[in-house]
JSON list of C-alpha atoms in Angstrom, two decimals:
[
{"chain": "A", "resi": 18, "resn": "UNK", "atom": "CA", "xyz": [-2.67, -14.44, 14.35]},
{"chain": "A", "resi": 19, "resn": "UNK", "atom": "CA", "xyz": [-2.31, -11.86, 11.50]},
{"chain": "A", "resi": 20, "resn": "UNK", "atom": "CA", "xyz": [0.65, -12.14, 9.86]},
{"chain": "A", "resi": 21, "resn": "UNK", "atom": "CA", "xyz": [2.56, -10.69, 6.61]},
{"chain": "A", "resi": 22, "resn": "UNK", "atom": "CA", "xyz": [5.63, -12.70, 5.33]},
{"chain": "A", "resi": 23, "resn": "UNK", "atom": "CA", "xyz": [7.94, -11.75, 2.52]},
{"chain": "A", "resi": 24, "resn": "UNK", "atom": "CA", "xyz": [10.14, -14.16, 1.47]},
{"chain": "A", "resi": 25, "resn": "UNK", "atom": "CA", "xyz": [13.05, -12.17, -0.10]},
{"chain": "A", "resi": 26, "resn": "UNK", "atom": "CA", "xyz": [14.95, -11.08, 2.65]},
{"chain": "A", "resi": 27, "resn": "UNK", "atom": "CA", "xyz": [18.06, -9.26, 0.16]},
{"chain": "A", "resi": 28, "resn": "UNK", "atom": "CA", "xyz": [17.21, -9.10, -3.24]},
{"chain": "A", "resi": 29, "resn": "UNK", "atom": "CA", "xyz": [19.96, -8.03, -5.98]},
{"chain": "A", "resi": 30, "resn": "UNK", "atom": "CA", "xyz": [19.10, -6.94, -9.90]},
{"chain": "A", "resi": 31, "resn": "UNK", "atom": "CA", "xyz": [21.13, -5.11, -12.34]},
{"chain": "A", "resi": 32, "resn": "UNK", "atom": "CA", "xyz": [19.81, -1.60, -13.52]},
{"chain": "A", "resi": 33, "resn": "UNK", "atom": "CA", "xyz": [17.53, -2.30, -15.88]},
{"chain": "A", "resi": 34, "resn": "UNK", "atom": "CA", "xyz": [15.97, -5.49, -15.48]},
{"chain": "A", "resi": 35, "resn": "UNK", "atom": "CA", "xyz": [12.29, -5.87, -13.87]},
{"chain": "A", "resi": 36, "resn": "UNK", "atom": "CA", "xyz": [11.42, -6.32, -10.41]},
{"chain": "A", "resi": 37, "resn": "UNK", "atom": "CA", "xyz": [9.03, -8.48, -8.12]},
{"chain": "A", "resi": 38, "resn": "UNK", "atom": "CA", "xyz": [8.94, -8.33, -4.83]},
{"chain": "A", "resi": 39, "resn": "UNK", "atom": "CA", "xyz": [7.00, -11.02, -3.18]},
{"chain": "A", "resi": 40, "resn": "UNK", "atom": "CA", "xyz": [4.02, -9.95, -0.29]},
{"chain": "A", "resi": 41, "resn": "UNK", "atom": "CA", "xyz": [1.92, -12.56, 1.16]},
{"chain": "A", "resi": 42, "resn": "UNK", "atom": "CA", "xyz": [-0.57, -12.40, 4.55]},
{"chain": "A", "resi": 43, "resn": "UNK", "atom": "CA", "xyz": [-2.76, -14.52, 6.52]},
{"chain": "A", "resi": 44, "resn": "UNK", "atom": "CA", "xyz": [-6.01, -12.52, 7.28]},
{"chain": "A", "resi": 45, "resn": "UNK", "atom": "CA", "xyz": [-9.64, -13.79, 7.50]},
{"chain": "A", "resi": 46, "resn": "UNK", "atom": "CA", "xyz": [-11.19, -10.75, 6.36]},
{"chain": "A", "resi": 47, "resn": "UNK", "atom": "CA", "xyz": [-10.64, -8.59, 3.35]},
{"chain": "A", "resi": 48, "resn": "UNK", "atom": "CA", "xyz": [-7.31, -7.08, 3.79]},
{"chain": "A", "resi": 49, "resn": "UNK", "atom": "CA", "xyz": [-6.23, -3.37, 2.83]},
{"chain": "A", "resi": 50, "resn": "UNK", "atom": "CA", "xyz": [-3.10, -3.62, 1.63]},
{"chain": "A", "resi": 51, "resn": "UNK", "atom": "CA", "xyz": [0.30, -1.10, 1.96]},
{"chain": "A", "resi": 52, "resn": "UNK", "atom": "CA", "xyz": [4.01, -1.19, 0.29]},
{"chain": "A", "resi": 53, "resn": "UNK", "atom": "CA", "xyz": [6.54, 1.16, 1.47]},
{"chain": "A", "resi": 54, "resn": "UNK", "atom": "CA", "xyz": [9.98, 1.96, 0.65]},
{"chain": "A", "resi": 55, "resn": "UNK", "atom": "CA", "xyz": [12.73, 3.10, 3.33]},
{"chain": "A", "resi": 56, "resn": "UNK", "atom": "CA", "xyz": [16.02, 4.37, 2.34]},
{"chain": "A", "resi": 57, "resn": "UNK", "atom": "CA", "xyz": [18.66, 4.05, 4.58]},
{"chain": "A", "resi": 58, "resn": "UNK", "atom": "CA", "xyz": [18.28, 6.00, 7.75]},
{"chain": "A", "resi": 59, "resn": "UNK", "atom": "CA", "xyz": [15.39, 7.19, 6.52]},
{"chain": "A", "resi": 60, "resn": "UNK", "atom": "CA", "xyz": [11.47, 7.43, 7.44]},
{"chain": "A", "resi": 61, "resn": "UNK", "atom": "CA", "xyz": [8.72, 4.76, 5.76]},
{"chain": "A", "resi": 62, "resn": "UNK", "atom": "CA", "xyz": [7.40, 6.36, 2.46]},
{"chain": "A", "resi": 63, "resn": "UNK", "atom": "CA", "xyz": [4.16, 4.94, 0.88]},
{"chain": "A", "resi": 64, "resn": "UNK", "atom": "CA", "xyz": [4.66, 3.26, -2.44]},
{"chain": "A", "resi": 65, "resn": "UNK", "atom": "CA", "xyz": [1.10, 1.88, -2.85]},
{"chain": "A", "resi": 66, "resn": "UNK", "atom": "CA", "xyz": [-2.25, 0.94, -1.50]},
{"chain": "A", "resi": 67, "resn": "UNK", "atom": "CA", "xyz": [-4.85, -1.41, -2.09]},
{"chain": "A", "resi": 68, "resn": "UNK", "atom": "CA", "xyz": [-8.21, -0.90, -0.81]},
{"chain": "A", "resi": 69, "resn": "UNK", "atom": "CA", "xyz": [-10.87, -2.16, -3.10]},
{"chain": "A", "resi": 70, "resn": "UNK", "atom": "CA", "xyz": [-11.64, -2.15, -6.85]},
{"chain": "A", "resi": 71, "resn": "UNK", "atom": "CA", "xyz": [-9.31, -2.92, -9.90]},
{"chain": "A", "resi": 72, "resn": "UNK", "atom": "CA", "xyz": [-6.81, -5.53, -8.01]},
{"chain": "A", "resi": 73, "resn": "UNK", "atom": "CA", "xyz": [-3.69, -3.91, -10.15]},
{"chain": "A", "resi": 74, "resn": "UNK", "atom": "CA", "xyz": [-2.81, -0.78, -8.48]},
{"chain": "A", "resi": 75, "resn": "UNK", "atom": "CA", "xyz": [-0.76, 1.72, -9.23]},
{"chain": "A", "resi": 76, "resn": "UNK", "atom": "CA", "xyz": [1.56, 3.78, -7.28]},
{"chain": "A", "resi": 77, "resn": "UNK", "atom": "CA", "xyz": [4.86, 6.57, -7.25]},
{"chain": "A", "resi": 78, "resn": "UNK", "atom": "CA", "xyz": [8.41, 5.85, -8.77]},
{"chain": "A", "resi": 79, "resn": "UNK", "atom": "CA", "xyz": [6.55, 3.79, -11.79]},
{"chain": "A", "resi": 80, "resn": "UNK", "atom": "CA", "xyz": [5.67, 0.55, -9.07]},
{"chain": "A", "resi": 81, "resn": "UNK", "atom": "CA", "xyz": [2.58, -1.44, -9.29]},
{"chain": "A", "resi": 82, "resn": "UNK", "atom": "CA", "xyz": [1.17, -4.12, -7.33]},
{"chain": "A", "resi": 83, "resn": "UNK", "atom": "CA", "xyz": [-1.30, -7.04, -7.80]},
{"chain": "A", "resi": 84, "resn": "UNK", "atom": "CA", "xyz": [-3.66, -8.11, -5.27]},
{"chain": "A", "resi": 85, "resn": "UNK", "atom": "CA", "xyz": [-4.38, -11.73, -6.01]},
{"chain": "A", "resi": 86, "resn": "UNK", "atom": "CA", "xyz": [-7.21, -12.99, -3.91]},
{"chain": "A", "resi": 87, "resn": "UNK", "atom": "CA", "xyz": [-6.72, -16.94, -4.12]},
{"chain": "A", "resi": 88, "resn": "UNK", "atom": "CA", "xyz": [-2.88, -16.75, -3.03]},
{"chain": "A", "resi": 89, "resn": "UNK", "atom": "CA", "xyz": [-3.52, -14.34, -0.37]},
{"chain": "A", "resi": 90, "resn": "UNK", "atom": "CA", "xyz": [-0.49, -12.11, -2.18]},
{"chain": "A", "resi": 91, "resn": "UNK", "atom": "CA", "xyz": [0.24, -8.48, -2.99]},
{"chain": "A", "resi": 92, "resn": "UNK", "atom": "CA", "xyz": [3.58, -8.73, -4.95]},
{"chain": "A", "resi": 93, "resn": "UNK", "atom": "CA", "xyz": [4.79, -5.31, -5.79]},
{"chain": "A", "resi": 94, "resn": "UNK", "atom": "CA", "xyz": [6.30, -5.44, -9.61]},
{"chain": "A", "resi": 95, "resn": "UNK", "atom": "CA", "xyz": [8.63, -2.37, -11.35]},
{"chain": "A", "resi": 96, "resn": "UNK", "atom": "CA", "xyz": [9.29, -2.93, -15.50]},
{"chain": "A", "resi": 97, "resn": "UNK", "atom": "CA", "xyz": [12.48, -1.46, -14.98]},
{"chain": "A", "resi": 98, "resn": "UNK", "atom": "CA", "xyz": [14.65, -0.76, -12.41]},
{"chain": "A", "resi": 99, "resn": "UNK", "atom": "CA", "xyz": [16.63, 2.53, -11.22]},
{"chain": "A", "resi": 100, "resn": "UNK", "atom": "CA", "xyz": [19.85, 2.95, -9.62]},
{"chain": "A", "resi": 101, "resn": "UNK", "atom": "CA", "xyz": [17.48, 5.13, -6.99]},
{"chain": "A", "resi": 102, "resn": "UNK", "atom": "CA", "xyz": [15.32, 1.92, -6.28]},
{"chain": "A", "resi": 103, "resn": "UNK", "atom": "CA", "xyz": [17.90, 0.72, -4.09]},
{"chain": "A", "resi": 104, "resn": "UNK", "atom": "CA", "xyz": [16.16, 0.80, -0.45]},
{"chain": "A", "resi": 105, "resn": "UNK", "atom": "CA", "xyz": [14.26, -1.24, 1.75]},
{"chain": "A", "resi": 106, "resn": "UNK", "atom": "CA", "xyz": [11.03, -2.36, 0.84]},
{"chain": "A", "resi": 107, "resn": "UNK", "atom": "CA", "xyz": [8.04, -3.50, 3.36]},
{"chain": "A", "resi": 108, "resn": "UNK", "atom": "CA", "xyz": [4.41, -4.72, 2.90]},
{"chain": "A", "resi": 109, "resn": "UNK", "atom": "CA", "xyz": [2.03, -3.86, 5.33]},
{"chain": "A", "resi": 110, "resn": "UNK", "atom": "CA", "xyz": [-1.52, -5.11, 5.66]},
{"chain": "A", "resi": 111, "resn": "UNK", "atom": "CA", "xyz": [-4.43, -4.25, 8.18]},
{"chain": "A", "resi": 112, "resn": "UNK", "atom": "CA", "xyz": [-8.29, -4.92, 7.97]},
{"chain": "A", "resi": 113, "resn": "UNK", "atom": "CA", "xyz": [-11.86, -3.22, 8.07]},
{"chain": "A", "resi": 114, "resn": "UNK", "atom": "CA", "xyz": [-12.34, -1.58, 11.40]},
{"chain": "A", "resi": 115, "resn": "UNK", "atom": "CA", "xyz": [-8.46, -2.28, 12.71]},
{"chain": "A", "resi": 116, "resn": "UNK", "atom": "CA", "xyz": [-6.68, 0.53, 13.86]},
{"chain": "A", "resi": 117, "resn": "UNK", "atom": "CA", "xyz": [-2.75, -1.28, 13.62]},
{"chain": "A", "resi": 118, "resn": "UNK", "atom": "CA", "xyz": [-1.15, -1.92, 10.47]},
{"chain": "A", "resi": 119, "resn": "UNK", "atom": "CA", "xyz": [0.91, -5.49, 10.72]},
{"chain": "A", "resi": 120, "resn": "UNK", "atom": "CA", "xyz": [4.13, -5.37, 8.51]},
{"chain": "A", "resi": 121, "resn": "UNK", "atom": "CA", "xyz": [6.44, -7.44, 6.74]},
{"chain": "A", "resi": 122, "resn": "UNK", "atom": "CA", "xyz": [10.23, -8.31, 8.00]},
{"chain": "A", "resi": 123, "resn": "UNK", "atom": "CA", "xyz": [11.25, -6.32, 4.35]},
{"chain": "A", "resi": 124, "resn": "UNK", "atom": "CA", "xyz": [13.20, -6.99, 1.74]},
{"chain": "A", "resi": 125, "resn": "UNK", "atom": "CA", "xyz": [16.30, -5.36, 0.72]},
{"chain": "A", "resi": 126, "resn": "UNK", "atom": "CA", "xyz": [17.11, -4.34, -2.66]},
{"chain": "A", "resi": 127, "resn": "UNK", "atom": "CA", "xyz": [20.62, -3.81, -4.34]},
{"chain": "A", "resi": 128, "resn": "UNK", "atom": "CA", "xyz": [21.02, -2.76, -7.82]},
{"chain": "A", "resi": 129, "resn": "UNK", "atom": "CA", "xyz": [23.55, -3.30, -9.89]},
{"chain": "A", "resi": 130, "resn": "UNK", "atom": "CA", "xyz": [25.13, -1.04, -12.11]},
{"chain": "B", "resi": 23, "resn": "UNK", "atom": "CA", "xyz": [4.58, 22.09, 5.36]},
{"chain": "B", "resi": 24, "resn": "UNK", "atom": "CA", "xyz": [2.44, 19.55, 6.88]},
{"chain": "B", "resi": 25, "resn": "UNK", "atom": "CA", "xyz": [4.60, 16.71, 7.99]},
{"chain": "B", "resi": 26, "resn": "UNK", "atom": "CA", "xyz": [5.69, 14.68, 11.14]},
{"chain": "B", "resi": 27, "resn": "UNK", "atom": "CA", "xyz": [8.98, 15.89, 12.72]},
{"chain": "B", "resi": 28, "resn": "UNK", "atom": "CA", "xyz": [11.16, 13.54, 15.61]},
{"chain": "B", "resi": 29, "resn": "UNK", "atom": "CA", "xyz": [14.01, 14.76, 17.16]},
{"chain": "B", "resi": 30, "resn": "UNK", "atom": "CA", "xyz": [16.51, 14.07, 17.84]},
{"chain": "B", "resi": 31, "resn": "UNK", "atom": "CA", "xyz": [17.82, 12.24, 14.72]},
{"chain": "B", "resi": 32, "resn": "UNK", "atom": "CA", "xyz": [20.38, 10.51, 16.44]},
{"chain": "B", "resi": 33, "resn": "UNK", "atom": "CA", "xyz": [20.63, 10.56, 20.60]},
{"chain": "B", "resi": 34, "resn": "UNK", "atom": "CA", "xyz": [22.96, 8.60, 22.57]},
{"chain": "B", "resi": 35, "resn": "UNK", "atom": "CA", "xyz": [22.65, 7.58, 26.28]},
{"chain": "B", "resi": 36, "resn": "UNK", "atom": "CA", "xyz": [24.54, 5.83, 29.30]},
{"chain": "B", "resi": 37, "resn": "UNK", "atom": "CA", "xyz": [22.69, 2.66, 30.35]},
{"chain": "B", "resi": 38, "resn": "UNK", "atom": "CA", "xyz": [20.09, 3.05, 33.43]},
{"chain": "B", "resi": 39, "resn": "UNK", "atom": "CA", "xyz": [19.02, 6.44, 31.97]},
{"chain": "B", "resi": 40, "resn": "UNK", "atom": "CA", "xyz": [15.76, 7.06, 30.92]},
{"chain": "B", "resi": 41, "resn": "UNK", "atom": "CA", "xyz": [15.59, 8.83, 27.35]},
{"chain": "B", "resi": 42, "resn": "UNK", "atom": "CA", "xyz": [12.17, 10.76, 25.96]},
{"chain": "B", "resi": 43, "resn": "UNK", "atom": "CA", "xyz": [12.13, 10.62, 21.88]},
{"chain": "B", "resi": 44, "resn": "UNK", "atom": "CA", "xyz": [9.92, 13.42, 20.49]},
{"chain": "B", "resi": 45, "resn": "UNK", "atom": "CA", "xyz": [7.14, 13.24, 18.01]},
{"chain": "B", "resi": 46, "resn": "UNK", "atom": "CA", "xyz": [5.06, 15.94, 16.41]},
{"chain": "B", "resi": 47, "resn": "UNK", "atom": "CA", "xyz": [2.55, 16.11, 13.98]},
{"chain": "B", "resi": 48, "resn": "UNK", "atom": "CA", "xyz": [0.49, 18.87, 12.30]},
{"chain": "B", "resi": 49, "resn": "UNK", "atom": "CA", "xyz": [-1.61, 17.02, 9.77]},
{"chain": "B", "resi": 50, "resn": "UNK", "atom": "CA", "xyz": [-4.60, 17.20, 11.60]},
{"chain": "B", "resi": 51, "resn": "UNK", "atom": "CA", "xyz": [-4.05, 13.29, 12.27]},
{"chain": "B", "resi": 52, "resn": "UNK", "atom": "CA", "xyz": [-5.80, 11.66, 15.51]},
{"chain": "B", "resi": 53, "resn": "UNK", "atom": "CA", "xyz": [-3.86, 8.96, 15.90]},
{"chain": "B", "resi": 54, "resn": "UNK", "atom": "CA", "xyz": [-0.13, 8.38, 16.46]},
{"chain": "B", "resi": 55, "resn": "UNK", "atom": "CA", "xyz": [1.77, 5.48, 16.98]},
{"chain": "B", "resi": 56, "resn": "UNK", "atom": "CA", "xyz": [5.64, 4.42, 17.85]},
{"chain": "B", "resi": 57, "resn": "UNK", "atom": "CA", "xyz": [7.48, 1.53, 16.30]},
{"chain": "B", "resi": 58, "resn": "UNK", "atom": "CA", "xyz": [10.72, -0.06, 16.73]},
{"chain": "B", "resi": 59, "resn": "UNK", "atom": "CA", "xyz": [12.64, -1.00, 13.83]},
{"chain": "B", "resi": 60, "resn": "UNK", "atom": "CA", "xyz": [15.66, -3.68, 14.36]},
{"chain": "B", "resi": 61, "resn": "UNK", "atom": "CA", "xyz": [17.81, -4.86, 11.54]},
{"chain": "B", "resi": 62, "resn": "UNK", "atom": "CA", "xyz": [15.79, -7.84, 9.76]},
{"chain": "B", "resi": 63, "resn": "UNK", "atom": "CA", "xyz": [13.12, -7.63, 11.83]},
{"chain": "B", "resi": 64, "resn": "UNK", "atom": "CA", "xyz": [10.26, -4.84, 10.08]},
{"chain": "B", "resi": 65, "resn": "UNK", "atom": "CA", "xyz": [8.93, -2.40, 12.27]},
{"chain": "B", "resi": 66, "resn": "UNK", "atom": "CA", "xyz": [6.84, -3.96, 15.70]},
{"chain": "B", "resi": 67, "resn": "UNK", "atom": "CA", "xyz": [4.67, -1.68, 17.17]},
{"chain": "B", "resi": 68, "resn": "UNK", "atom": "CA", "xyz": [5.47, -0.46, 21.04]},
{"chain": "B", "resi": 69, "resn": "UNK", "atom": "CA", "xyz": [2.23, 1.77, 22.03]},
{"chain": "B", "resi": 70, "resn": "UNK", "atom": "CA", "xyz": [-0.56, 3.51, 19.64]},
{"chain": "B", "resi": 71, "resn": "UNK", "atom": "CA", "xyz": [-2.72, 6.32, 20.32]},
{"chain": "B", "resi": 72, "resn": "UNK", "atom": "CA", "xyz": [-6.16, 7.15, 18.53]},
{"chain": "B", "resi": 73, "resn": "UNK", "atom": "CA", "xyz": [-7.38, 10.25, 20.66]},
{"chain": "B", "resi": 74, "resn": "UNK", "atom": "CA", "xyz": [-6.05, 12.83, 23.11]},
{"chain": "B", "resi": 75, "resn": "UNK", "atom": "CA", "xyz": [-5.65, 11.33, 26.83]},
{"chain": "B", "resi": 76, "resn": "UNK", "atom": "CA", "xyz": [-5.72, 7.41, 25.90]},
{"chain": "B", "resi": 77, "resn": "UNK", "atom": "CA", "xyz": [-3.09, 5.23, 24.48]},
{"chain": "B", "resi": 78, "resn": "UNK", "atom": "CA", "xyz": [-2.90, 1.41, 23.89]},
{"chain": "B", "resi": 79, "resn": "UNK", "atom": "CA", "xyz": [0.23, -0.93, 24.09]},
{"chain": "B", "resi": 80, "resn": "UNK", "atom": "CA", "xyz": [1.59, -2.58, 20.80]},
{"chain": "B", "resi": 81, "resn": "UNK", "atom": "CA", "xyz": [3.12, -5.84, 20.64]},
{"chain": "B", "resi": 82, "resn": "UNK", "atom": "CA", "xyz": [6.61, -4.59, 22.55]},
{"chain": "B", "resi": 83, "resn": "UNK", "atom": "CA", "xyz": [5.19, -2.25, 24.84]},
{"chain": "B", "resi": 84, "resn": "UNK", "atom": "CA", "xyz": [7.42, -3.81, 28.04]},
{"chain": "B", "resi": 85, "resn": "UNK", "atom": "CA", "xyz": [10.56, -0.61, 28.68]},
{"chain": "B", "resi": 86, "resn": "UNK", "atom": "CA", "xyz": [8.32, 1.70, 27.36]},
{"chain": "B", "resi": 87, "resn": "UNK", "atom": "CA", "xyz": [6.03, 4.48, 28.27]},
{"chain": "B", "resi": 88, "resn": "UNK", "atom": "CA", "xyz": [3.89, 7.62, 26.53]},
{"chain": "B", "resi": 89, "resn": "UNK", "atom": "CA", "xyz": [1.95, 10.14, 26.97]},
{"chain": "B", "resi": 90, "resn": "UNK", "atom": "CA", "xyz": [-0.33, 11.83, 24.45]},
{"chain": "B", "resi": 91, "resn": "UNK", "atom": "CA", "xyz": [-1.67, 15.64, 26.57]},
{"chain": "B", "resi": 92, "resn": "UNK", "atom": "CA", "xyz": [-2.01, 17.08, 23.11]},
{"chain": "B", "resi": 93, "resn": "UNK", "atom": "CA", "xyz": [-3.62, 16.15, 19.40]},
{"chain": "B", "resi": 94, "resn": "UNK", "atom": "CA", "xyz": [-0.10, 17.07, 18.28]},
{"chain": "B", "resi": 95, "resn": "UNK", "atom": "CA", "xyz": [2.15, 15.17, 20.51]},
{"chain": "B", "resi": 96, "resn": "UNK", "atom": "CA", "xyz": [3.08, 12.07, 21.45]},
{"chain": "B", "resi": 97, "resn": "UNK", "atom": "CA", "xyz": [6.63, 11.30, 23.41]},
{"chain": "B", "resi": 98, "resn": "UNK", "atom": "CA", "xyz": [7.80, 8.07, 23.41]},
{"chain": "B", "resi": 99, "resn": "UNK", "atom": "CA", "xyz": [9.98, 7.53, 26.74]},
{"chain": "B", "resi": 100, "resn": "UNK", "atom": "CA", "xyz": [12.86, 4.29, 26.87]},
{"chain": "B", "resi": 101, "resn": "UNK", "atom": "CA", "xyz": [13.17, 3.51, 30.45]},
{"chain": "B", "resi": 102, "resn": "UNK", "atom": "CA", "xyz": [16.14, 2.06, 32.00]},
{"chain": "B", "resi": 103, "resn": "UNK", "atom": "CA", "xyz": [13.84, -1.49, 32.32]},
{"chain": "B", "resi": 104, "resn": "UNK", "atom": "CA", "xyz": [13.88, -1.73, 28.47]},
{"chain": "B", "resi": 105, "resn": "UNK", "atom": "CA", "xyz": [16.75, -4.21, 28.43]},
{"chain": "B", "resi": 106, "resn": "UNK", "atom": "CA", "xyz": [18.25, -3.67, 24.61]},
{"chain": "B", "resi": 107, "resn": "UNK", "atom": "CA", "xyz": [16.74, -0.58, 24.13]},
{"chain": "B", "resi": 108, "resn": "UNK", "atom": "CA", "xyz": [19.33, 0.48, 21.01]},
{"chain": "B", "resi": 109, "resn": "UNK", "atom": "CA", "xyz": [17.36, 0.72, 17.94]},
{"chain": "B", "resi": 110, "resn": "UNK", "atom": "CA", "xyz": [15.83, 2.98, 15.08]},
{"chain": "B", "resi": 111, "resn": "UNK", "atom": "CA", "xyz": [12.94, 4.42, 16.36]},
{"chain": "B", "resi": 112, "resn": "UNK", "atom": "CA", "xyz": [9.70, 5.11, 14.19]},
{"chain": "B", "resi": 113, "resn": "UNK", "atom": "CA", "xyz": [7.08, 7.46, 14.92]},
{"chain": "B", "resi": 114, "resn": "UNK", "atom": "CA", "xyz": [3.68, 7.45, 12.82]},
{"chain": "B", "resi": 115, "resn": "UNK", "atom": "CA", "xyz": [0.39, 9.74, 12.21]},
{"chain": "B", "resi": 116, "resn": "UNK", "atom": "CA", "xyz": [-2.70, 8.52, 10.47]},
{"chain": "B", "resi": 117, "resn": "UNK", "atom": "CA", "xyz": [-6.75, 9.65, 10.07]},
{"chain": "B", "resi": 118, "resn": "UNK", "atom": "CA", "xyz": [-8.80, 7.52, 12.61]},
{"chain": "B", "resi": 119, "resn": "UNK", "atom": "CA", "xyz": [-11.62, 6.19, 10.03]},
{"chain": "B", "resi": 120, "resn": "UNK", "atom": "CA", "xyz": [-13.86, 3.38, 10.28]},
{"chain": "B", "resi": 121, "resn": "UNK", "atom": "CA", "xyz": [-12.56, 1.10, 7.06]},
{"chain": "B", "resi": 122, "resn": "UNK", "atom": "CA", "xyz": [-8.85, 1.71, 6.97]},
{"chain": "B", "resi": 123, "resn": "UNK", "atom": "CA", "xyz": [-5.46, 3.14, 8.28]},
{"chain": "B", "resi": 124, "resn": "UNK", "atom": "CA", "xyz": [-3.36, 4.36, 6.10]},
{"chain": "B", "resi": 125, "resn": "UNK", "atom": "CA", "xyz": [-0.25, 5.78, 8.33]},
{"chain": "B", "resi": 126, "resn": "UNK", "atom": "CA", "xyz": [2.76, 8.57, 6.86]},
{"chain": "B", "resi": 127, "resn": "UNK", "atom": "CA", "xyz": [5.66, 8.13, 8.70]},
{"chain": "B", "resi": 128, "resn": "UNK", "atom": "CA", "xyz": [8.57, 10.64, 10.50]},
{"chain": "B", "resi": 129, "resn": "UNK", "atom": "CA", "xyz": [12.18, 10.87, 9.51]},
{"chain": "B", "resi": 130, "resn": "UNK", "atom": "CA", "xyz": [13.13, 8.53, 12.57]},
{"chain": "B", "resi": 131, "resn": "UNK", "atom": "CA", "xyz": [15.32, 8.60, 15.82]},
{"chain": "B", "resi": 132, "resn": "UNK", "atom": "CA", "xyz": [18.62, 6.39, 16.27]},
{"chain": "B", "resi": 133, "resn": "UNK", "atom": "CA", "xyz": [19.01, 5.81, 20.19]},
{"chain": "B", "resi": 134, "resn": "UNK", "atom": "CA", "xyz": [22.36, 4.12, 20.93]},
{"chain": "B", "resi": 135, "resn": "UNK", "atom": "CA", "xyz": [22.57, 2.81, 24.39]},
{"chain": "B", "resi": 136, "resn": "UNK", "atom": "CA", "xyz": [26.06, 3.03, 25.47]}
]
């Protein structure tokens, strides 16, 4: 079965410092590949996407992500962190022709001041 | 503004009552979908709907019922057979193409079961 697993469920990082999220999935095909960011209470807004092409992507709020291939990740990355980051994070993945995007348990993300 | 509204934000009900969550959209999109969201558990998808008239359960579809009668629409009703039905309530919109699916997301409902 498809599935997406990230392995940070709470994350904490003082203002300033850099950022990885970790993203990895179990498809068979070539994945297309999704990071959103919730804020509490909040709708899903779209970070990222990875569809084809140059495998470093970026996206809004200064995030970028790295599809890497051989370890079947997509680890989203920030230089620099903002009090603002604070939300909840979720990869999503689907596949050519698939009409449901599977998703990611999330990871939480605290800043510290 | 072309965006996807759900209301109520936050709706409370007595157990055995069935509740309908709205869901509009006017981005064109075909398909619309409904998730569930639980605390540490992501978002699982209850039913999903590419075209007007036809629907398809998700992975939680059991308590649950839809209807899609318009491009623009698509209720999400919480029957009294879902058995822990409180939870943050999702409602998506995306383009139906043949390689991918990107989908934007509403603001959310919070149904509280009391």
């Amino acid at each position: 079965a498809q599935s997406v697993t990230q392995p940070d469920i709470h994350i904490t990082v003082s203002e300033g410092a850099s950022l990885e999220l970790r993203c990895n999935y179990s498809y068979g095909a070539t994945p297309y590949l999704f990071w959103y960011v919730q804020s509490p209470g909040q709708g899903l807004q779209l970070l990222l996407k990875y569809f084809s092409g140059d495998t470093l992507v970026q996206g809004i709020k200064g995030f970028e992500a790295e599809f890497k291939r051989s370890q079947s990740s997509f680890n989203l990355r920030k230089p620099s962190v903002h009090w603002s980051d604070a939300a909840e994070y979720f990869c999503a993945v689907t596949f050519q022709g698939a009409q449901k995007l599977v998703f990611g348990q999330g990871t939480r993300l605290t800043i510290n001041p | 503004d072309g965006g996807i509204t759900q209301s109520p934000k936050y709706l409370f009900r007595k157990e055995g009552q069935n509740v309908t969550l709205s869901c509009e959209q006017n981005l064109n999109h075909d398909a619309m979908y409904w998730y569930r969201q639980d605390p540490g558990q992501g978002l699982r998808l209850i039913y999903y709907s590419q075209i007007v008239n036809d629907f398809q359960k998700g992975d939680i579809a059991e308590g649950y019922s839809v209807s899609r009668e318009k491009k623009e629409s698509f209720p999400l009703t919480v029957t009294s057979a879902q058995k822990n039905p409180t939870a943050f309530y999702l409602c998506a919109s995306s383009i139906v193409l043949l390689d991918y699916n990107e989908q934007f997301f509403g603001p959310g409902t919070r149904l509280t079961v009391l």
